[in-house]
mmCIF file of C-alpha atoms in Angstrom:
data_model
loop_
_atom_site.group_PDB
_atom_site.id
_atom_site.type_symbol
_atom_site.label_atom_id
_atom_site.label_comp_id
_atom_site.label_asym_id
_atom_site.label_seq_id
_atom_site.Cartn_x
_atom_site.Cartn_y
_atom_site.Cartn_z
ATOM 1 C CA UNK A 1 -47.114 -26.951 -68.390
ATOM 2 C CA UNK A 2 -49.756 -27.630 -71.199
ATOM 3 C CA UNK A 3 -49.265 -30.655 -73.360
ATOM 4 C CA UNK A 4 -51.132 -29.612 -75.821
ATOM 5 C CA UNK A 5 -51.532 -25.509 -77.077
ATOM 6 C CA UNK A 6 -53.496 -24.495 -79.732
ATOM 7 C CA UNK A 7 -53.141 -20.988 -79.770
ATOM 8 C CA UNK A 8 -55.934 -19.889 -82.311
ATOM 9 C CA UNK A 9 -59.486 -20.132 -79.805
ATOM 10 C CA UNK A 10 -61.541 -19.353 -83.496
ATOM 11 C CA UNK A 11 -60.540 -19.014 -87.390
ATOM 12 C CA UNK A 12 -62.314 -18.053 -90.192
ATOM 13 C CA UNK A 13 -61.648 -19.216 -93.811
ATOM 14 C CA UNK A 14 -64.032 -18.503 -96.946
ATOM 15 C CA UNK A 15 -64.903 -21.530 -98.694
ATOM 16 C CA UNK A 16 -62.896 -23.404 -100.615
ATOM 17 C CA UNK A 17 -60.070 -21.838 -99.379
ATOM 18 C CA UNK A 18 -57.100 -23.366 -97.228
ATOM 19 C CA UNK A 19 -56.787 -23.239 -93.560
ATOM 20 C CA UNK A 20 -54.119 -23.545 -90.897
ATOM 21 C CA UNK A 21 -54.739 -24.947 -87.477
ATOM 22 C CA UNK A 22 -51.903 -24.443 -85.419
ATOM 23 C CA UNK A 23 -50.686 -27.304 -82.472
ATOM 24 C CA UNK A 24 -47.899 -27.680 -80.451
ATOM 25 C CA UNK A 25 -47.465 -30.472 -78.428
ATOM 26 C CA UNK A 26 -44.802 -30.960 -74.781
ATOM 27 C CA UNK A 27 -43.477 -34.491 -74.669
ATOM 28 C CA UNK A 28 -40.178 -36.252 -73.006
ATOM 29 C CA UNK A 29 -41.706 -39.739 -74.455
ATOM 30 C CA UNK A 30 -40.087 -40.233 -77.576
ATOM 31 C CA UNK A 31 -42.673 -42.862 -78.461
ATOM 32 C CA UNK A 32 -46.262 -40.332 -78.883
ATOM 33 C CA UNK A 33 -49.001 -40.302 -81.214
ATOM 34 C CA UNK A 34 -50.868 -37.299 -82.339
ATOM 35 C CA UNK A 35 -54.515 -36.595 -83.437
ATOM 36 C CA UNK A 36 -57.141 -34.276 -84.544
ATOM 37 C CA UNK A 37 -60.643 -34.532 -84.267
ATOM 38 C CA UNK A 38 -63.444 -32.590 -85.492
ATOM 39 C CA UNK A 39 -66.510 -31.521 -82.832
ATOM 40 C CA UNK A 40 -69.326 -30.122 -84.782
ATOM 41 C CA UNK A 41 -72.427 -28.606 -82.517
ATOM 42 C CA UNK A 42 -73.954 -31.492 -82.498
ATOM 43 C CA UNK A 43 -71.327 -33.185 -79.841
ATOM 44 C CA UNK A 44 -69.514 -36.070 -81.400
ATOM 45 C CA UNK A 45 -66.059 -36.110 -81.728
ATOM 46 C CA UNK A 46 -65.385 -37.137 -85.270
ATOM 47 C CA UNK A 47 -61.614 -38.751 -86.062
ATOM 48 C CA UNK A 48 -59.662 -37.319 -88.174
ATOM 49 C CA UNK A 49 -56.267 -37.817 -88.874
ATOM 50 C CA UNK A 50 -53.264 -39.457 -87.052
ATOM 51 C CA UNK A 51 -49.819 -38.893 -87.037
ATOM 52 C CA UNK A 52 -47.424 -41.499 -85.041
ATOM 53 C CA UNK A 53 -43.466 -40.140 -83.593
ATOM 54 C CA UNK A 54 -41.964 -42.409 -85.432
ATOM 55 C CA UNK A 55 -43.837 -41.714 -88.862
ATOM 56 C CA UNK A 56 -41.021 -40.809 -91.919
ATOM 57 C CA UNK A 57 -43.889 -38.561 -94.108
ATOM 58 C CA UNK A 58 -46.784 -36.375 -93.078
ATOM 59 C CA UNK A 59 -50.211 -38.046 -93.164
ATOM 60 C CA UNK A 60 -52.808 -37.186 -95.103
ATOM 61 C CA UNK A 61 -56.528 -37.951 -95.314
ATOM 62 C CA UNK A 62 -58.181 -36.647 -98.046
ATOM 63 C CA UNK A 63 -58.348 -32.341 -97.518
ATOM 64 C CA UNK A 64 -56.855 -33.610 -94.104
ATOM 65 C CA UNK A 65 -53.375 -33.315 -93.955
ATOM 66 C CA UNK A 66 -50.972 -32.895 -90.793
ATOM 67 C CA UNK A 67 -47.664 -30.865 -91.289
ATOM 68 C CA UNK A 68 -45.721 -32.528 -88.716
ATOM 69 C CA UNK A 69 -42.376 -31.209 -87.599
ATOM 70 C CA UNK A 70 -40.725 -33.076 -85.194
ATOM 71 C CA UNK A 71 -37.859 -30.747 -83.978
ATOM 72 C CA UNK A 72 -40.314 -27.717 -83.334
ATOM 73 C CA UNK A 73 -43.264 -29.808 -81.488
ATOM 74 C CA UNK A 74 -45.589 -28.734 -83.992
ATOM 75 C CA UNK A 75 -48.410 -30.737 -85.679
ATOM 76 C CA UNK A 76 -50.468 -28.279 -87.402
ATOM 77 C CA UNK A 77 -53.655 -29.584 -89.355
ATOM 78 C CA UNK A 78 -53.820 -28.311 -93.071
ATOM 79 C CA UNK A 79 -57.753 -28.686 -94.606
ATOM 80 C CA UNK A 80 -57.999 -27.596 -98.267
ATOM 81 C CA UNK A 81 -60.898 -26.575 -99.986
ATOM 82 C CA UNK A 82 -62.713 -25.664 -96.950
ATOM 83 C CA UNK A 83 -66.619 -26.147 -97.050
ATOM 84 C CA UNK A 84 -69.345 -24.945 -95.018
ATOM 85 C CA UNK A 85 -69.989 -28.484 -93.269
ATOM 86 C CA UNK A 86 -66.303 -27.604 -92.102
ATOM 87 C CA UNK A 87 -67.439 -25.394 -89.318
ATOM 88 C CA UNK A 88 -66.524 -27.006 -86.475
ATOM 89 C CA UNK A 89 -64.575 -27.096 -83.421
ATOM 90 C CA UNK A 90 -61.433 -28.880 -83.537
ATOM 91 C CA UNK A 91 -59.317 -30.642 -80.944
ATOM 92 C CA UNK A 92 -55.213 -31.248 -81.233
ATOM 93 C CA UNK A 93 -54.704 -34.378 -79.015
ATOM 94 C CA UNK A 94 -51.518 -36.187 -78.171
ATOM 95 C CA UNK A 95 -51.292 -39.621 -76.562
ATOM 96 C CA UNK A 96 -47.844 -41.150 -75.232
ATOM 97 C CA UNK A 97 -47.029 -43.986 -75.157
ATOM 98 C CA UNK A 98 -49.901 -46.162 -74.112
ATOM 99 C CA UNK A 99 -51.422 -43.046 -71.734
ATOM 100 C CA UNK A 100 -54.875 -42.057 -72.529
ATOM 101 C CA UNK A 101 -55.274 -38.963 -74.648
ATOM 102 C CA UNK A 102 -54.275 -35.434 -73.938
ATOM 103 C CA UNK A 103 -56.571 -32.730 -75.528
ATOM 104 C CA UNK A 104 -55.883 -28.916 -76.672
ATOM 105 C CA UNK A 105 -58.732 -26.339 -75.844
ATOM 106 C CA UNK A 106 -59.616 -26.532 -79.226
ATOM 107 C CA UNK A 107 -59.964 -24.100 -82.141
ATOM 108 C CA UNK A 108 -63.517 -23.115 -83.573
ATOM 109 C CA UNK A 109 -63.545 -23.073 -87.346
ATOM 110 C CA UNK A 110 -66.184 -21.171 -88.940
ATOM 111 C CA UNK A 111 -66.057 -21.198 -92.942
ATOM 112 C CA UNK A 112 -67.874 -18.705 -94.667
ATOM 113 C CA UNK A 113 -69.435 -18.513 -98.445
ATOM 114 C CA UNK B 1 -64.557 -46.575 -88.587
ATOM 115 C CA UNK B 2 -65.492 -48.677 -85.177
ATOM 116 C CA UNK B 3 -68.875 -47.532 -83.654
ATOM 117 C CA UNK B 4 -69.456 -46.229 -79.900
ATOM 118 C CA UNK B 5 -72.699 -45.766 -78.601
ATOM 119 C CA UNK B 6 -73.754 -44.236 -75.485
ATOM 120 C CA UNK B 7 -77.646 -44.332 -73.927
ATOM 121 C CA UNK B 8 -79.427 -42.183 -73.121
ATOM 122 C CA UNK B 9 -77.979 -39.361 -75.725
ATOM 123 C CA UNK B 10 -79.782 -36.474 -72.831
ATOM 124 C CA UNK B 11 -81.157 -36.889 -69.460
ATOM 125 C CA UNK B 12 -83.031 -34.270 -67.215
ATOM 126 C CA UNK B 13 -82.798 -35.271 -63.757
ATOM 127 C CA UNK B 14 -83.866 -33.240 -60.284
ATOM 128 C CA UNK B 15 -81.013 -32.727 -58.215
ATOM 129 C CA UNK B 16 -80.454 -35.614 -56.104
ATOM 130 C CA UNK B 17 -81.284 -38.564 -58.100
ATOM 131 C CA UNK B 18 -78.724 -40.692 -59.762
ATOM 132 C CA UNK B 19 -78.417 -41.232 -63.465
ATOM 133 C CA UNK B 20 -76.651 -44.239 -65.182
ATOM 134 C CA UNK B 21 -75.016 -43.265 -68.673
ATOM 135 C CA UNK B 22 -74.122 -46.431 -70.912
ATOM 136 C CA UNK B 23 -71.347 -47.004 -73.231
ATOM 137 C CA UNK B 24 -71.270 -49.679 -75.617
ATOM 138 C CA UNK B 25 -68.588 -50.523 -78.610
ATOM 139 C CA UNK B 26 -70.945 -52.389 -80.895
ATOM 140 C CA UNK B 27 -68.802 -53.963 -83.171
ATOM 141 C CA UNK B 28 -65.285 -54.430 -81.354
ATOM 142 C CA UNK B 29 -64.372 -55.102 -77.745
ATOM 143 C CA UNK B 30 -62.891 -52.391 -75.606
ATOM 144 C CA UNK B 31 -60.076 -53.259 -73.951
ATOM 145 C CA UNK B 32 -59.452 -50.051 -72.104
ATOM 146 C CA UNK B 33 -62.613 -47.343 -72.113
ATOM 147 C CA UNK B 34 -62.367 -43.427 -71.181
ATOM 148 C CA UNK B 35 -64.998 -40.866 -69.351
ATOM 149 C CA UNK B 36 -64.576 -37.510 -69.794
ATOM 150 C CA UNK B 37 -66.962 -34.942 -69.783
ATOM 151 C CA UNK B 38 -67.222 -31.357 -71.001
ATOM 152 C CA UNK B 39 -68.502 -28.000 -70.196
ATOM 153 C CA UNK B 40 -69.594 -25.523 -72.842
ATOM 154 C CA UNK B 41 -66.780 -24.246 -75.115
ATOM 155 C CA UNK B 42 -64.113 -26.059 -73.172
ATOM 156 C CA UNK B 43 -62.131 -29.324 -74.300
ATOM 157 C CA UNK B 44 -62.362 -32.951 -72.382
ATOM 158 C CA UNK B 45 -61.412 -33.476 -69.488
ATOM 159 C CA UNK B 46 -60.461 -37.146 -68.551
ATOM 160 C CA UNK B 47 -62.411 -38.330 -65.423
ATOM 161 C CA UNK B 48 -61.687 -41.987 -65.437
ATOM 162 C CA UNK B 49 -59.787 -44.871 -67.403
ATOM 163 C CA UNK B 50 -61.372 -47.978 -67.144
ATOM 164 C CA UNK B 51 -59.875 -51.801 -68.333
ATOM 165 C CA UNK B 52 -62.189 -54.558 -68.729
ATOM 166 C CA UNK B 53 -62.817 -56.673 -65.167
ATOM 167 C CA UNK B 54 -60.476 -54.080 -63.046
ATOM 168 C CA UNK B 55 -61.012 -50.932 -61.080
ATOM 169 C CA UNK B 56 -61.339 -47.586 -63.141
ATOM 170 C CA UNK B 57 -58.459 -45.382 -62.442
ATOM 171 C CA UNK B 58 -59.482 -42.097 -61.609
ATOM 172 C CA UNK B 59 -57.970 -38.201 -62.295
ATOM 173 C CA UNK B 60 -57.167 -36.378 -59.728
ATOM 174 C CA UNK B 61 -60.307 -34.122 -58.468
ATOM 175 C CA UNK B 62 -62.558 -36.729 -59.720
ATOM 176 C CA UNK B 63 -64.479 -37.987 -56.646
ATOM 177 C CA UNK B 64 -64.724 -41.720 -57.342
ATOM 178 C CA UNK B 65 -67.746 -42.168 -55.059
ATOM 179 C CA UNK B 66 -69.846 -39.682 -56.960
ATOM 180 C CA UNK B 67 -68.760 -41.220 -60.231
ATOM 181 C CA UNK B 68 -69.180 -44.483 -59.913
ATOM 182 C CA UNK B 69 -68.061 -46.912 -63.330
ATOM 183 C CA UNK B 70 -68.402 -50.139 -64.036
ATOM 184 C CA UNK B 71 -66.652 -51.909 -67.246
ATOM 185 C CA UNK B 72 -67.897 -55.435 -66.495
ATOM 186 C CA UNK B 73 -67.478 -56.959 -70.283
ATOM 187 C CA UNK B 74 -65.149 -55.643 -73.524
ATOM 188 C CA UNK B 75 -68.460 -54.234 -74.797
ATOM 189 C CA UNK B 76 -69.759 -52.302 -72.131
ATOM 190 C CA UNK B 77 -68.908 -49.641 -69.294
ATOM 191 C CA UNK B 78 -71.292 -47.763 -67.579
ATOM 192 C CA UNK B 79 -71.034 -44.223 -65.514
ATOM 193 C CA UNK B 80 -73.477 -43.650 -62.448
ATOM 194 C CA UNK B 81 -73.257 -39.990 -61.242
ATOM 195 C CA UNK B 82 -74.734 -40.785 -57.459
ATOM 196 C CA UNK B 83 -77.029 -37.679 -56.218
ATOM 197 C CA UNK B 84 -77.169 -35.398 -58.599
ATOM 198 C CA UNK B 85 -76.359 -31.652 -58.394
ATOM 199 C CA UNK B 86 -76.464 -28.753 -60.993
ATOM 200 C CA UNK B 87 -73.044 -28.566 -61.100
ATOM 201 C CA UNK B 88 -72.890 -31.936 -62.472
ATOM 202 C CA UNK B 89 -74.657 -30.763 -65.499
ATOM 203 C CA UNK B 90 -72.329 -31.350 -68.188
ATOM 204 C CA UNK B 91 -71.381 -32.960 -71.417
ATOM 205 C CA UNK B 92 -70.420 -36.618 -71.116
ATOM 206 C CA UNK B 93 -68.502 -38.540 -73.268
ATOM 207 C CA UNK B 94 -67.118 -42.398 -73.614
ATOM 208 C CA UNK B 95 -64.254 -43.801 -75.736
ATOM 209 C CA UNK B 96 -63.285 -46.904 -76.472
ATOM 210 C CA UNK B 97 -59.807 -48.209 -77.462
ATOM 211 C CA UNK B 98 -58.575 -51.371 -78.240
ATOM 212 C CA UNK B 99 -55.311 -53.649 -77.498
ATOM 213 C CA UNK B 100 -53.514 -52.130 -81.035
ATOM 214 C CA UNK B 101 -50.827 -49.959 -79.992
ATOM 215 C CA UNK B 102 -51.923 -47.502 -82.600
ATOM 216 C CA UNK B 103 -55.232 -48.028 -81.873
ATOM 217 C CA UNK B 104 -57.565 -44.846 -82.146
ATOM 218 C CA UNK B 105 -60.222 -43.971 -79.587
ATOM 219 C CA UNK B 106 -63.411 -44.270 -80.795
ATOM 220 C CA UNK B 107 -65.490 -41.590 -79.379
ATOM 221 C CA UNK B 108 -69.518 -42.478 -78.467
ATOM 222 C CA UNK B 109 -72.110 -39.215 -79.296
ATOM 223 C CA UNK B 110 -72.080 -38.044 -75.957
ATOM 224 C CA UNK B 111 -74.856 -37.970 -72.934
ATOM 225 C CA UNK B 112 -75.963 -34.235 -71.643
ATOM 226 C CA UNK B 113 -76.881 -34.545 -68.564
ATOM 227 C CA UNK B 114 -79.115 -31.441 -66.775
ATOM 228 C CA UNK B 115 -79.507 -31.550 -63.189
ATOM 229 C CA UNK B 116 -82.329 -29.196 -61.922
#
């Protein structure tokens, strides 16, 4: 079974507008962390936001926030005000415990003026 | 953030040869450091887990004595893909992590790596 699902392989979101980016996440380990990273075309994987099992509120990173609920498995990134220099490809990755990461096959983002 | 760098950033190589990728965490030292590599339009996939002065531990399907790695200090690893072939062209990327529990993984820019 997948660890990681995102179920969305591409969005598209006009600028400046909100966007969704769905992830559910498989774990027995009640100790897990859970991250998104941005991959634009040029190949880096760019940190974005982190959310630990054991964290009371959602976190938040400027437009970056992650609406984490616990009960369904579900970490879904939130990015407001989208922008062009959004367009990206972006990865849902869980780590357990002290395991290496996990990653999701990734959702391509393309914003549009 | 913490900065990863990997060398050379693209190599052409004929099929064969062997090419050395390096991966360097310039201003922290790497505990543990991660190879993955990735083919077009498709997410990482781990190859090896490395800790500084031991073995790498390697995924399942990843043929250690093709990929050979080396993490001799907290600052550097290095991947050696032995003999080339064209299906070894790929995408190949380093992280870094250090002893923090909540540590992120830094990510280096990548190495893409064309066998011909």
């Amino acid at each position: 079974a997948q660890k990681i699902t995102q179920t969305q392989p591409g969005m598209f979101v006009q600028e400046k507008e909100a966007v969704t980016l769905d992830c559910t996440y498989d774990t027995s380990d009640p100790s897990y962390g859970l991250f998104w990273y941005k991959q634009p075309s040029s190949g880096e994987m760019i940190f974005l936001i982190y959310q630990g099992s054991y964290d009371q509120q959602n976190a938040t990173e400027g437009r970056y926030s992650l609406n984490f609920q616990k009960a369904r498995k579900s970490a879904n990134l939130v990015i407001s005000a989208s922008q062009l220099g959004d367009s990206a490809m972006y990865f849902c990755a869980m780590r357990e415990g002290w395991s290496t990461l996990t990653f999701g096959k990734g959702t391509m983002l393309l914003v549009s003026p | 953030g913490a900065v990863v760098s990997q060398h050379p950033s693209w190599v052409i190589c004929k099929s064969g040869t062997s090419v050395k990728i390096e991966c360097r965490s310039l201003d922290f030292q790497a505990t543990t450091m991660f190879w993955y590599r990735q083919f077009p339009k498709q997410s990482l996939m781990l190859m090896a887990t490395s800790n500084e002065g031991s073995k790498a531990t390697y995924e399942q399907g990843v043929e250690k004595d093709k990929f050979l790695i080396n993490h001799a200090s907290l600052t550097l690893s290095t991947l050696t893909v032995t003999s080339a072939h064209p299906e070894d062209s790929s995408f190949y990327i380093c992280s870094a992590r250090t002893r923090e529990a909540r540590s992120e993984q830094f990510f280096g820019p990548g190495t893409r790596l064309t066998v011909l």
